[in-house]
JSON list of C-alpha atoms in Angstrom, two decimals:
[
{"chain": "A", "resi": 111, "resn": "UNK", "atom": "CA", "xyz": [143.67, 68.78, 27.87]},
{"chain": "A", "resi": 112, "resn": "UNK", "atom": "CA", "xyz": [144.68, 65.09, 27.84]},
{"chain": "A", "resi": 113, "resn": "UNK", "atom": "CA", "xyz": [142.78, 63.15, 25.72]},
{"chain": "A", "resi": 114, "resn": "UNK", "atom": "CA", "xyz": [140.15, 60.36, 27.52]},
{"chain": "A", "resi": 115, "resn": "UNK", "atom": "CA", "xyz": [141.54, 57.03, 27.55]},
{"chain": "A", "resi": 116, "resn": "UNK", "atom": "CA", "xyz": [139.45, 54.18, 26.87]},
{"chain": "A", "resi": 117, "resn": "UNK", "atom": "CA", "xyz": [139.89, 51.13, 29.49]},
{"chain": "A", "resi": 118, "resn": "UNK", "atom": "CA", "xyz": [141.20, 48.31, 27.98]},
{"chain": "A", "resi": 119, "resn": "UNK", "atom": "CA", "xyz": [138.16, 45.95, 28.68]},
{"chain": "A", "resi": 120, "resn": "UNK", "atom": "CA", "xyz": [135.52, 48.27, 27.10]},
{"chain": "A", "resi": 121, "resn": "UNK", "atom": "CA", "xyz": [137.90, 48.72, 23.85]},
{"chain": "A", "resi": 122, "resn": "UNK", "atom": "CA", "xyz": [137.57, 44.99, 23.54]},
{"chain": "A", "resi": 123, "resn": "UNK", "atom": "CA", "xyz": [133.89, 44.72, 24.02]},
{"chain": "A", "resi": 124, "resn": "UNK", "atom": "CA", "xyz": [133.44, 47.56, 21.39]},
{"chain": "A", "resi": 125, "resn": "UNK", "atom": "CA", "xyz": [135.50, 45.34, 18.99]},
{"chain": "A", "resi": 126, "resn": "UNK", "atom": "CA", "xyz": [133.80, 41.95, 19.65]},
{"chain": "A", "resi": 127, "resn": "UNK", "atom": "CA", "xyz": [130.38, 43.89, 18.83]},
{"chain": "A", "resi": 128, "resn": "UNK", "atom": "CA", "xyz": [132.52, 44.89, 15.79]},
{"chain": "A", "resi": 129, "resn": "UNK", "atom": "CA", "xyz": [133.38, 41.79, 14.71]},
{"chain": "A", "resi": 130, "resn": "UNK", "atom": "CA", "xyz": [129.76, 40.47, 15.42]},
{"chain": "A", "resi": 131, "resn": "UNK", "atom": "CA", "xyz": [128.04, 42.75, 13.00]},
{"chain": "A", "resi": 132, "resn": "UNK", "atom": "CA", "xyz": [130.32, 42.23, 10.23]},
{"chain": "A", "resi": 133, "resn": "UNK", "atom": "CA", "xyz": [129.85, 38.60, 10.58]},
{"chain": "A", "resi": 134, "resn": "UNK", "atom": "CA", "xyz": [126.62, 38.83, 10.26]},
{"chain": "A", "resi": 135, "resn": "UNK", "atom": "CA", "xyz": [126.51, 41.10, 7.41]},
{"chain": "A", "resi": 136, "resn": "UNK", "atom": "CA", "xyz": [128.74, 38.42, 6.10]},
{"chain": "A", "resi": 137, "resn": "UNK", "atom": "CA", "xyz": [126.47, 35.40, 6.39]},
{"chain": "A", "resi": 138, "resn": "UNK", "atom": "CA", "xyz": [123.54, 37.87, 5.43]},
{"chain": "A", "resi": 139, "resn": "UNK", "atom": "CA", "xyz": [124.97, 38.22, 1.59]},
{"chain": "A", "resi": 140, "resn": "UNK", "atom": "CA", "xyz": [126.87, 34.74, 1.49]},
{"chain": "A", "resi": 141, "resn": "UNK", "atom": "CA", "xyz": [125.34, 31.96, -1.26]},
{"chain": "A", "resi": 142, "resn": "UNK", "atom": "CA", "xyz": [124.07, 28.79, -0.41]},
{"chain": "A", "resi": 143, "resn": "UNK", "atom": "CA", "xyz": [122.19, 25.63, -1.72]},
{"chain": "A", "resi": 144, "resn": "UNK", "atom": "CA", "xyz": [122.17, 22.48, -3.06]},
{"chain": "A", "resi": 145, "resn": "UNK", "atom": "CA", "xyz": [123.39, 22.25, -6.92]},
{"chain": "A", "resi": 146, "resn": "UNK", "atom": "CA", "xyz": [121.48, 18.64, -8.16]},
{"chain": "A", "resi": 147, "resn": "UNK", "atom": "CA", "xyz": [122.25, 16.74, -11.54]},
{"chain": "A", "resi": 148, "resn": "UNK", "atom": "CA", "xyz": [119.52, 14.07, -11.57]},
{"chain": "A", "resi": 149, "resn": "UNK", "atom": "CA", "xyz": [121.23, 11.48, -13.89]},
{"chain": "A", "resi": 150, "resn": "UNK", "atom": "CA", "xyz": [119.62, 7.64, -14.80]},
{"chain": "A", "resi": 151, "resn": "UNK", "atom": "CA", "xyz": [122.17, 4.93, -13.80]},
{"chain": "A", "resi": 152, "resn": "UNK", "atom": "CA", "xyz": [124.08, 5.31, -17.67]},
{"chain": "A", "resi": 153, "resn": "UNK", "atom": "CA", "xyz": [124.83, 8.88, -16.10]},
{"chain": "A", "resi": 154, "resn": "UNK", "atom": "CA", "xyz": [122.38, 10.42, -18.47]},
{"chain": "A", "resi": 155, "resn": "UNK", "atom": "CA", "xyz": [120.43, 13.77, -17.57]},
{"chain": "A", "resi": 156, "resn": "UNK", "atom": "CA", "xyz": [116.66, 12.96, -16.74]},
{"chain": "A", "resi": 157, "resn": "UNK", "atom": "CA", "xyz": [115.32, 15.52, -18.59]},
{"chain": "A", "resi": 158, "resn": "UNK", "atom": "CA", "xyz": [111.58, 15.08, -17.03]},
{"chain": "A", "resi": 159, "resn": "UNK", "atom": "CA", "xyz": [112.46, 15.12, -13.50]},
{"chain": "A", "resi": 160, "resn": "UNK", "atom": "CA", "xyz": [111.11, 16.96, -10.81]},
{"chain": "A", "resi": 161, "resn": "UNK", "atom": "CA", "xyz": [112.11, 17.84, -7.51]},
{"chain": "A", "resi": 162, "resn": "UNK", "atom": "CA", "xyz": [109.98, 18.98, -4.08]},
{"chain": "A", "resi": 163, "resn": "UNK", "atom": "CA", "xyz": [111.35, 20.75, -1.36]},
{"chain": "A", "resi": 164, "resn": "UNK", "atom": "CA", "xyz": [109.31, 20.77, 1.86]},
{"chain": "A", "resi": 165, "resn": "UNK", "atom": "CA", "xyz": [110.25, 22.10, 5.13]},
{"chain": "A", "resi": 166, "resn": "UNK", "atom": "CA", "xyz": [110.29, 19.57, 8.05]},
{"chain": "A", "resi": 167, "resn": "UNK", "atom": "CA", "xyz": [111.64, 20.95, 11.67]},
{"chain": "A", "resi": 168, "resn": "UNK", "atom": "CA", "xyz": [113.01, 24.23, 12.76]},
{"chain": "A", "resi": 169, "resn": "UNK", "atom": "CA", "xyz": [113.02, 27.36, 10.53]},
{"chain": "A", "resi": 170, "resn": "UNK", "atom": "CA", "xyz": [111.87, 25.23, 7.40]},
{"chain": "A", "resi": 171, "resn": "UNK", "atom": "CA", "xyz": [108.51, 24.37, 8.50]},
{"chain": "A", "resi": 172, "resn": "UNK", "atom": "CA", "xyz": [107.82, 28.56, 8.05]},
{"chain": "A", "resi": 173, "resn": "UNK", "atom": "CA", "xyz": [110.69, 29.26, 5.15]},
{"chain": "A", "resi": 174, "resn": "UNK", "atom": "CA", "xyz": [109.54, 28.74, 1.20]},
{"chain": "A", "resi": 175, "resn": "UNK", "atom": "CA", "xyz": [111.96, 26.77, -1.07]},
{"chain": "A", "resi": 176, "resn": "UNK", "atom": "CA", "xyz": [112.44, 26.91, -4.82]},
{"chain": "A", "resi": 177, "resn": "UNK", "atom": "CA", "xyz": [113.74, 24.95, -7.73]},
{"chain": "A", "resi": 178, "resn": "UNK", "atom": "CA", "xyz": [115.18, 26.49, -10.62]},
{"chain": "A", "resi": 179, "resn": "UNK", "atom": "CA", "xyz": [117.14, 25.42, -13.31]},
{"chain": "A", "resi": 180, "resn": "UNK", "atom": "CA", "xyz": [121.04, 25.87, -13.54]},
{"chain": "A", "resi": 181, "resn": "UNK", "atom": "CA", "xyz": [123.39, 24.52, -15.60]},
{"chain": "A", "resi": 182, "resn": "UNK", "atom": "CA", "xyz": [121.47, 20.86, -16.73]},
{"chain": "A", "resi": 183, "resn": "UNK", "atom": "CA", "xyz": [121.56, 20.68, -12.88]},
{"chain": "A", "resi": 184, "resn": "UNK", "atom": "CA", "xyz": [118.37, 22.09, -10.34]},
{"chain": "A", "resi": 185, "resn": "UNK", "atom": "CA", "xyz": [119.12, 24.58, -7.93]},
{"chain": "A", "resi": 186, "resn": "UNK", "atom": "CA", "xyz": [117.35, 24.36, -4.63]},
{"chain": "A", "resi": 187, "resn": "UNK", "atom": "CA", "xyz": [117.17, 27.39, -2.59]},
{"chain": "A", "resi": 188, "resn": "UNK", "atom": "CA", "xyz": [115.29, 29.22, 0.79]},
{"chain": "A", "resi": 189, "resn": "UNK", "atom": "CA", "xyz": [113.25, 32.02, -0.22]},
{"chain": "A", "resi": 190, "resn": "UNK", "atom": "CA", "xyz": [114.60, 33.66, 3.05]},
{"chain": "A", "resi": 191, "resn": "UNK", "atom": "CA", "xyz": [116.98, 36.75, 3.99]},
{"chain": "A", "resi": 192, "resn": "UNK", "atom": "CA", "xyz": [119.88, 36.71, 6.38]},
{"chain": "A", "resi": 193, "resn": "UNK", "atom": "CA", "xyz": [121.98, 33.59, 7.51]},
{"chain": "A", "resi": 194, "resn": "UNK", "atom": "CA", "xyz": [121.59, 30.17, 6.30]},
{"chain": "A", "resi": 195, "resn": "UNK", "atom": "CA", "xyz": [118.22, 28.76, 7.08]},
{"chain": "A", "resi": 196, "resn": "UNK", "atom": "CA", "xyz": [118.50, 26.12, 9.80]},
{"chain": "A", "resi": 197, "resn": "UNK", "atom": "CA", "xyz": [116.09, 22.99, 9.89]},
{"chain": "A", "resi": 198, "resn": "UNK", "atom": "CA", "xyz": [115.32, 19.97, 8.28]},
{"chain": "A", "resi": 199, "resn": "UNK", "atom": "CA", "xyz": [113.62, 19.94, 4.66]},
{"chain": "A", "resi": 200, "resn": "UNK", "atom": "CA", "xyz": [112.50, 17.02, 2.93]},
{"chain": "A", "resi": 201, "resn": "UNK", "atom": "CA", "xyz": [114.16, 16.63, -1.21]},
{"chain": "A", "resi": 202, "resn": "UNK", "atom": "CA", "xyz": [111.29, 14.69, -3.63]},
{"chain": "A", "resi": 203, "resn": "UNK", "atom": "CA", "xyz": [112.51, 13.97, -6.48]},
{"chain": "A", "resi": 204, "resn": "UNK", "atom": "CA", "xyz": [110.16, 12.33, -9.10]},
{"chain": "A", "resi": 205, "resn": "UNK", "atom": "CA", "xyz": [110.31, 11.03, -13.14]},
{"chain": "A", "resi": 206, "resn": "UNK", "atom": "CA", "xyz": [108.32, 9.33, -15.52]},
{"chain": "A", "resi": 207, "resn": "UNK", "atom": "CA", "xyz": [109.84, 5.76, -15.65]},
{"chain": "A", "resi": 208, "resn": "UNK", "atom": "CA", "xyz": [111.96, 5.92, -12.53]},
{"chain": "A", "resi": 209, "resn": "UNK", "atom": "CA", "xyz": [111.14, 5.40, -8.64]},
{"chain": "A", "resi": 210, "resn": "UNK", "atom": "CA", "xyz": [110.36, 8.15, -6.71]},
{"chain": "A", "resi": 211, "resn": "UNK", "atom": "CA", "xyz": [113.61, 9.17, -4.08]},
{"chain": "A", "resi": 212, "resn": "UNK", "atom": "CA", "xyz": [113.20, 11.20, -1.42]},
{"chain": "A", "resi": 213, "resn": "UNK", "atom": "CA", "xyz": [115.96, 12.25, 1.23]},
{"chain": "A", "resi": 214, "resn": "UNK", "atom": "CA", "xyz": [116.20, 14.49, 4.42]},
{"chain": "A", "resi": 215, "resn": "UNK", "atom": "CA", "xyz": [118.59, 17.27, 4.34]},
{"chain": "A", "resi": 216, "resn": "UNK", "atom": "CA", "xyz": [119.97, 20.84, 5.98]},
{"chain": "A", "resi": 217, "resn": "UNK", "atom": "CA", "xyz": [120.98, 23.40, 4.27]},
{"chain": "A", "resi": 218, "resn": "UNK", "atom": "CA", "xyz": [124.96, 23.98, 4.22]},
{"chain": "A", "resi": 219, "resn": "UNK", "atom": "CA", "xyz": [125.95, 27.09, 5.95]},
{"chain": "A", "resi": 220, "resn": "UNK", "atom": "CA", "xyz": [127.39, 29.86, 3.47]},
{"chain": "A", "resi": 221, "resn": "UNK", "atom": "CA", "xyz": [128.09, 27.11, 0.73]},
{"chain": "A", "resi": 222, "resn": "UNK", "atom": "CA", "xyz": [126.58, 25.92, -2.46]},
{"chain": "A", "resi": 223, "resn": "UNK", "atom": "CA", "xyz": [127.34, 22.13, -2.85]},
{"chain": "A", "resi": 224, "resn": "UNK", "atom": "CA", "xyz": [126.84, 20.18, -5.84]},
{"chain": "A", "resi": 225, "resn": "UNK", "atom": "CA", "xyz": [125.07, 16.53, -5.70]},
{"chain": "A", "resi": 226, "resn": "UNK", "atom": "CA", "xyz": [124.71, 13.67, -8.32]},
{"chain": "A", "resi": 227, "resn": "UNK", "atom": "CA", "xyz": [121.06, 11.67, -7.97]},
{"chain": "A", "resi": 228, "resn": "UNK", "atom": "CA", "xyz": [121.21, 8.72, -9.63]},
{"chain": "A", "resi": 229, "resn": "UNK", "atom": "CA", "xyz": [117.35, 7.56, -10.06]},
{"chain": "A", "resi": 230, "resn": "UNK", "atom": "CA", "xyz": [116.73, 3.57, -10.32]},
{"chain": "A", "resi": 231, "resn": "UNK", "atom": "CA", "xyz": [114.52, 1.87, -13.25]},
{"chain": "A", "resi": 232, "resn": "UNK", "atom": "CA", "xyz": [110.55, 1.60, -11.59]},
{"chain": "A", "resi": 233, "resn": "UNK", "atom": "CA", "xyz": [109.84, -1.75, -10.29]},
{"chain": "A", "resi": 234, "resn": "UNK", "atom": "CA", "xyz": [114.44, -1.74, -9.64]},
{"chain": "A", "resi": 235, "resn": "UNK", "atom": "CA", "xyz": [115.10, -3.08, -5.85]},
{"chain": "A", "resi": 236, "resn": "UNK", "atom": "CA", "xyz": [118.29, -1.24, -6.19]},
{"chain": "A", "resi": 237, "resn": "UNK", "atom": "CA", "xyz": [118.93, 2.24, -4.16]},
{"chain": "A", "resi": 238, "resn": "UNK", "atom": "CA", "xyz": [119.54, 5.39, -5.41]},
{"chain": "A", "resi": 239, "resn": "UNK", "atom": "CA", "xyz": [122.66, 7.25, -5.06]},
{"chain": "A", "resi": 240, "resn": "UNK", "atom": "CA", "xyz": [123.15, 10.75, -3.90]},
{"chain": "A", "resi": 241, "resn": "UNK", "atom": "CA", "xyz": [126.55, 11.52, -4.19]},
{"chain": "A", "resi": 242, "resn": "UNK", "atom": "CA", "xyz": [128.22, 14.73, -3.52]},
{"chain": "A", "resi": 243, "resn": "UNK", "atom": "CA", "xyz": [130.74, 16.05, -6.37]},
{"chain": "A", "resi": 244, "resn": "UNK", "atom": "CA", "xyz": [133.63, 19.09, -6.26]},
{"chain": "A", "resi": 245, "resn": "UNK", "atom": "CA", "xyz": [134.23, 21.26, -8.46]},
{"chain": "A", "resi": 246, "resn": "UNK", "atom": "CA", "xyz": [137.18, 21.59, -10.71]},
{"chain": "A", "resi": 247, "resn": "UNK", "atom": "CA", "xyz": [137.75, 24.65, -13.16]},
{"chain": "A", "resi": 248, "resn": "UNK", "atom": "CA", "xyz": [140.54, 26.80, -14.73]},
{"chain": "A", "resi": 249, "resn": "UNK", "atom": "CA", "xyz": [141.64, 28.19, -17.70]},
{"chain": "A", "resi": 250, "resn": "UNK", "atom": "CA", "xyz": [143.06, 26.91, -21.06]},
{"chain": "A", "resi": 251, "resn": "UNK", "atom": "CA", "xyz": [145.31, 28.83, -22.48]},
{"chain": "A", "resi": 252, "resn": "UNK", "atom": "CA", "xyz": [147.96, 29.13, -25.42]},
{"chain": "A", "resi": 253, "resn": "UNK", "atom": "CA", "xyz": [151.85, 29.80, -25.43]},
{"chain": "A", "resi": 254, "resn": "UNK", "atom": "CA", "xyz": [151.37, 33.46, -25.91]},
{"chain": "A", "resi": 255, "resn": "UNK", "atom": "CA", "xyz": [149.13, 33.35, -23.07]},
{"chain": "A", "resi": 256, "resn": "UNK", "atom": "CA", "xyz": [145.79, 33.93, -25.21]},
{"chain": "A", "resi": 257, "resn": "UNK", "atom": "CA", "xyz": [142.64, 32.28, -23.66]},
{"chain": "A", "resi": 258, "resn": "UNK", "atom": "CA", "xyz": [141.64, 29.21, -25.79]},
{"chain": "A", "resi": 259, "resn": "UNK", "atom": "CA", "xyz": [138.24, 28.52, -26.31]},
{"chain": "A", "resi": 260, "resn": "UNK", "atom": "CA", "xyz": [136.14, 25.09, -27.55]},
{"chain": "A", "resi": 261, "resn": "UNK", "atom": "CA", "xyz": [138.55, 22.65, -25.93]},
{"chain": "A", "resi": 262, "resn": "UNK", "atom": "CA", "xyz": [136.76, 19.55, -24.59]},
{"chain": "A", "resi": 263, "resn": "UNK", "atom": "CA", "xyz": [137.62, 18.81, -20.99]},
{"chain": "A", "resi": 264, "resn": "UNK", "atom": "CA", "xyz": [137.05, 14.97, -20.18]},
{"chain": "A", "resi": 265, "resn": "UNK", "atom": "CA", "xyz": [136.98, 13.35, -17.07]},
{"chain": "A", "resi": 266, "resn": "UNK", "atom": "CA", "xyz": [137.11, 9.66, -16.30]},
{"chain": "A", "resi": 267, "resn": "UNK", "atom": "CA", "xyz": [136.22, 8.90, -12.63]},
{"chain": "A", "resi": 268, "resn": "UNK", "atom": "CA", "xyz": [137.47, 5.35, -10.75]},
{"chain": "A", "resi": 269, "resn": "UNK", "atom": "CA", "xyz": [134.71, 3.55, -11.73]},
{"chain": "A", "resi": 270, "resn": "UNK", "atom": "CA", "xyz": [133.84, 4.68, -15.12]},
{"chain": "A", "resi": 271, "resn": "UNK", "atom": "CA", "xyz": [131.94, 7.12, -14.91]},
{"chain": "A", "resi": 272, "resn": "UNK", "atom": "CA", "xyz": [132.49, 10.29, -17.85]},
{"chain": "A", "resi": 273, "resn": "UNK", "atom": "CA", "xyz": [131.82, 14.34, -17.20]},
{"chain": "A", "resi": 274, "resn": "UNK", "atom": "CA", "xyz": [132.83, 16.56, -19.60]},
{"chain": "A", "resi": 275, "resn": "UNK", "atom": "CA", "xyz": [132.30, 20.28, -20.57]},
{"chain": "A", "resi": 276, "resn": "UNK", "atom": "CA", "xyz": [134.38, 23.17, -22.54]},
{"chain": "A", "resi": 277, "resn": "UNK", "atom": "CA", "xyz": [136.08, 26.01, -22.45]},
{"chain": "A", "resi": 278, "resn": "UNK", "atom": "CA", "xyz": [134.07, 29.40, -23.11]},
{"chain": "A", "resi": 279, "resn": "UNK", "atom": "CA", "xyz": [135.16, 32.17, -25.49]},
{"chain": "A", "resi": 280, "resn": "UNK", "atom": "CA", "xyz": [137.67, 33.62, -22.17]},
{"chain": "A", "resi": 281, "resn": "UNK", "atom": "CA", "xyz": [139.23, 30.35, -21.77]},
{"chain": "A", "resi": 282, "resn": "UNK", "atom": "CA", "xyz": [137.60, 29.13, -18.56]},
{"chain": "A", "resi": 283, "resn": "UNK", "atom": "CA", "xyz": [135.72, 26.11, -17.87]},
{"chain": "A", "resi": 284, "resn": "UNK", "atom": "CA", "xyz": [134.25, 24.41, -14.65]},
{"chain": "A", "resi": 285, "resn": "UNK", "atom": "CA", "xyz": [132.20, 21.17, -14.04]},
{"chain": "A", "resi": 286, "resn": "UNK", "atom": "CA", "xyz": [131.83, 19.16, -11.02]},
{"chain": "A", "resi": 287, "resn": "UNK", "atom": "CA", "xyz": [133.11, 15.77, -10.44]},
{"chain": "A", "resi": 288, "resn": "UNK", "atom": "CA", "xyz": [133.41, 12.74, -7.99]},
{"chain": "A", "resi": 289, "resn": "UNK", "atom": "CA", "xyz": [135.40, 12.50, -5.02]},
{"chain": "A", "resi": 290, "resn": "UNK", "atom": "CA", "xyz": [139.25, 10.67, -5.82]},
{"chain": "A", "resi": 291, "resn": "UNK", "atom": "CA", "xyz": [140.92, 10.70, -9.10]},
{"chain": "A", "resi": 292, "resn": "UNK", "atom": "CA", "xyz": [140.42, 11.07, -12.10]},
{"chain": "A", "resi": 293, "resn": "UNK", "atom": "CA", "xyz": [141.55, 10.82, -15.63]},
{"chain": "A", "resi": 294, "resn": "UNK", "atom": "CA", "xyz": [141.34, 14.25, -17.66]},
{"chain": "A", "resi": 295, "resn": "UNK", "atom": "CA", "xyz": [141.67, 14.69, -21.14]},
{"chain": "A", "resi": 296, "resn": "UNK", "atom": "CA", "xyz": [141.92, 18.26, -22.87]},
{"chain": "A", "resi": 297, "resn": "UNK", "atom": "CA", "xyz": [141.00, 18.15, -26.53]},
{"chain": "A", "resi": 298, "resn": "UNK", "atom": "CA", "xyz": [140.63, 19.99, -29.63]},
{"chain": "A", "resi": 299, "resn": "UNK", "atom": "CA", "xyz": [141.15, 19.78, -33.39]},
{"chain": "A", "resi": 300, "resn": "UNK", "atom": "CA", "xyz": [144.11, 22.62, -33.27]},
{"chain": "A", "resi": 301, "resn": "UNK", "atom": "CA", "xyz": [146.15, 20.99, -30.50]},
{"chain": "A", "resi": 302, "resn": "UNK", "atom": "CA", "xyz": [147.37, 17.36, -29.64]},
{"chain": "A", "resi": 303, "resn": "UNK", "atom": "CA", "xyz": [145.74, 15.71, -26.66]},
{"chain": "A", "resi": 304, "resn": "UNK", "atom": "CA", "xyz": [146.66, 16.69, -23.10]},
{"chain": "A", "resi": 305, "resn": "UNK", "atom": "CA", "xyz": [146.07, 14.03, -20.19]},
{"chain": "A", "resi": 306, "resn": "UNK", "atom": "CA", "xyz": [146.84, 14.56, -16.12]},
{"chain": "A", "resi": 307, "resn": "UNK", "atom": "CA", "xyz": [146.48, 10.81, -15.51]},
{"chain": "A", "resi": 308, "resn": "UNK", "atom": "CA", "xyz": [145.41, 10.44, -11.95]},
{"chain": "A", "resi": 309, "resn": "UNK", "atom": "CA", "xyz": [143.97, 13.92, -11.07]},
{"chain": "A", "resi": 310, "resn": "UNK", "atom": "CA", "xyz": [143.17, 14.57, -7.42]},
{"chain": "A", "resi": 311, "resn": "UNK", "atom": "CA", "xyz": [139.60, 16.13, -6.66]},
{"chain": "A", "resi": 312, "resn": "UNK", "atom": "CA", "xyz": [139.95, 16.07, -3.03]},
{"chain": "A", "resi": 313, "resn": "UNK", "atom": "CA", "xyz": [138.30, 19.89, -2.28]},
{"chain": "A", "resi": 314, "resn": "UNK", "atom": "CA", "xyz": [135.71, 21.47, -4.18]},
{"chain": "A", "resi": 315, "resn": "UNK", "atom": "CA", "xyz": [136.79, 24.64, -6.82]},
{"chain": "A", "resi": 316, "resn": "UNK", "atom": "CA", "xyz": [139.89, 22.40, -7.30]},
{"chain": "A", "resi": 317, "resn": "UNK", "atom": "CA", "xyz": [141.96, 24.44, -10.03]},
{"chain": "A", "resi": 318, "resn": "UNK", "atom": "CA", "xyz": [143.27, 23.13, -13.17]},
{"chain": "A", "resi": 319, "resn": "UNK", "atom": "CA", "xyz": [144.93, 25.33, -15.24]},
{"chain": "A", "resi": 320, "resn": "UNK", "atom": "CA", "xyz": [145.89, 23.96, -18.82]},
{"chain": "A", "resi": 321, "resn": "UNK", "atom": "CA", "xyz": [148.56, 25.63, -21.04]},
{"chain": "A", "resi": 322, "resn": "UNK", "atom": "CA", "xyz": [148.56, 24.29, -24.64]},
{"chain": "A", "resi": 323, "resn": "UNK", "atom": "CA", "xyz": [150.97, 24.56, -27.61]},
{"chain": "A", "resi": 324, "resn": "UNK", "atom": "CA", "xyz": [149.21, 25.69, -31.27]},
{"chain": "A", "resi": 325, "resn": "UNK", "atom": "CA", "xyz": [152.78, 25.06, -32.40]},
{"chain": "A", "resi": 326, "resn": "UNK", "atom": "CA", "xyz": [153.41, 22.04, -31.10]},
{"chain": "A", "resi": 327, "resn": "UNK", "atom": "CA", "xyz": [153.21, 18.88, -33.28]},
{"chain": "A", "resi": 328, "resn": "UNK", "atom": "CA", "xyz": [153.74, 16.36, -30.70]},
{"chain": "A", "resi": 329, "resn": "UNK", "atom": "CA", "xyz": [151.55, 14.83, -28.09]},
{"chain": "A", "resi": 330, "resn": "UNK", "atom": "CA", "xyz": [151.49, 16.15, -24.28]},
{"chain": "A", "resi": 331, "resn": "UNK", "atom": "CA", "xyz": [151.31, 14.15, -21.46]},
{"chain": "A", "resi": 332, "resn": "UNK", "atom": "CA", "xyz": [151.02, 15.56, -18.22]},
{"chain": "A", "resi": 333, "resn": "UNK", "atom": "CA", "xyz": [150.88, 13.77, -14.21]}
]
């Protein structure tokens, strides 16, 4: 017997229904938030701050929030299953010695995006800032190919500003920076410095991958 043929428009409803359910499973186990380093205006941590998340409009008003701490940063996330919570939520951020900031925001869909609060002095006429930052990481490693660990990573934004961090035990490192270029310095008491003058950060999980020389005497200088 021949074997029943499916009509062409039917085949591609069955396939858009496809695609729909695996896009939502998708969004259902994707990762999002908002990654916050609350800093004073030297771009010190604030080590007493605190930060409220309320829910204003749409899904929010009904959908719990939390804070917890990650990295010297605070994570803020919906207590919520499934897709990205749409709605407007209301950030309060509060410290001993600073004035209080609050902002409006939505959550990003399927991302988590890292912010830098800059809290003003109390009694300061001066704004905040609430700046987004990208992240950067890689992987130092040696001539043979070996992950090399303890290297300080420096970065000097446009304006002045420092971030640094270091390589783990594997190698890899990460931290999150301003938008534009930047200055980065690789360091450590085996190795001579290594500089990319004028680093782009123009996306976030921009990679920067550092190969250094334990045999090497002179100093590296990389653009």
């Amino acid at each position: 017997m021949p074997k029943p043929q499916i009509p062409g428009r039917v085949l591609v409803l069955i396939l858009f229904v496809l695609s729909l359910s695996t896009g939502a499973r998708a969004q259902r186990d994707c990762a999002y938030g908002l990654k916050i380093y609350v800093r004073d205006g030297a771009g010190k941590n604030v080590e007493n701050a605190r930060l409220e998340v309320s829910g204003l409009s749409g899904k929010g008003k009904d959908t719990p929030t939390k804070v917890l701490p990650m990295d010297g940063a605070h994570q803020v996330m919906a207590e919520a299953s499934g897709a990205t919570v749409q709605g407007i939520f209301l950030l309060k951020a509060s410290a001993e010695g600073f004035e209080t900031y609050e902002r409006q925001f939505s959550f990003p869909i399927c991302e988590v995006q890292s912010f830098e609060l800059r809290l003003r002095p109390a009694g300061s006429t001066q704004r905040a800032a609430f700046e987004r930052l990208f992240t950067v990481h890689g992987k130092v490693f040696d001539e043979d190919k070996r992950p090399f660990g303890e290297a300080k990573i420096e970065a000097t934004s446009a304006d002045g500003r420092v971030y640094q961090t270091f390589s783990n035990a594997y190698g890899y490192f990460k931290f999150d920076l301003p938008k534009g270029a930047a200055n980065i310095r690789v360091s450590n008491s085996k190795i001579s410095d290594i500089v990319f003058d004028n680093f782009k950060v123009e996306k976030n999980y921009s990679v920067l991958n550092v190969p250094v020389c334990l045999r090497c005497n002179q100093k590296q200088s990389k653009n």
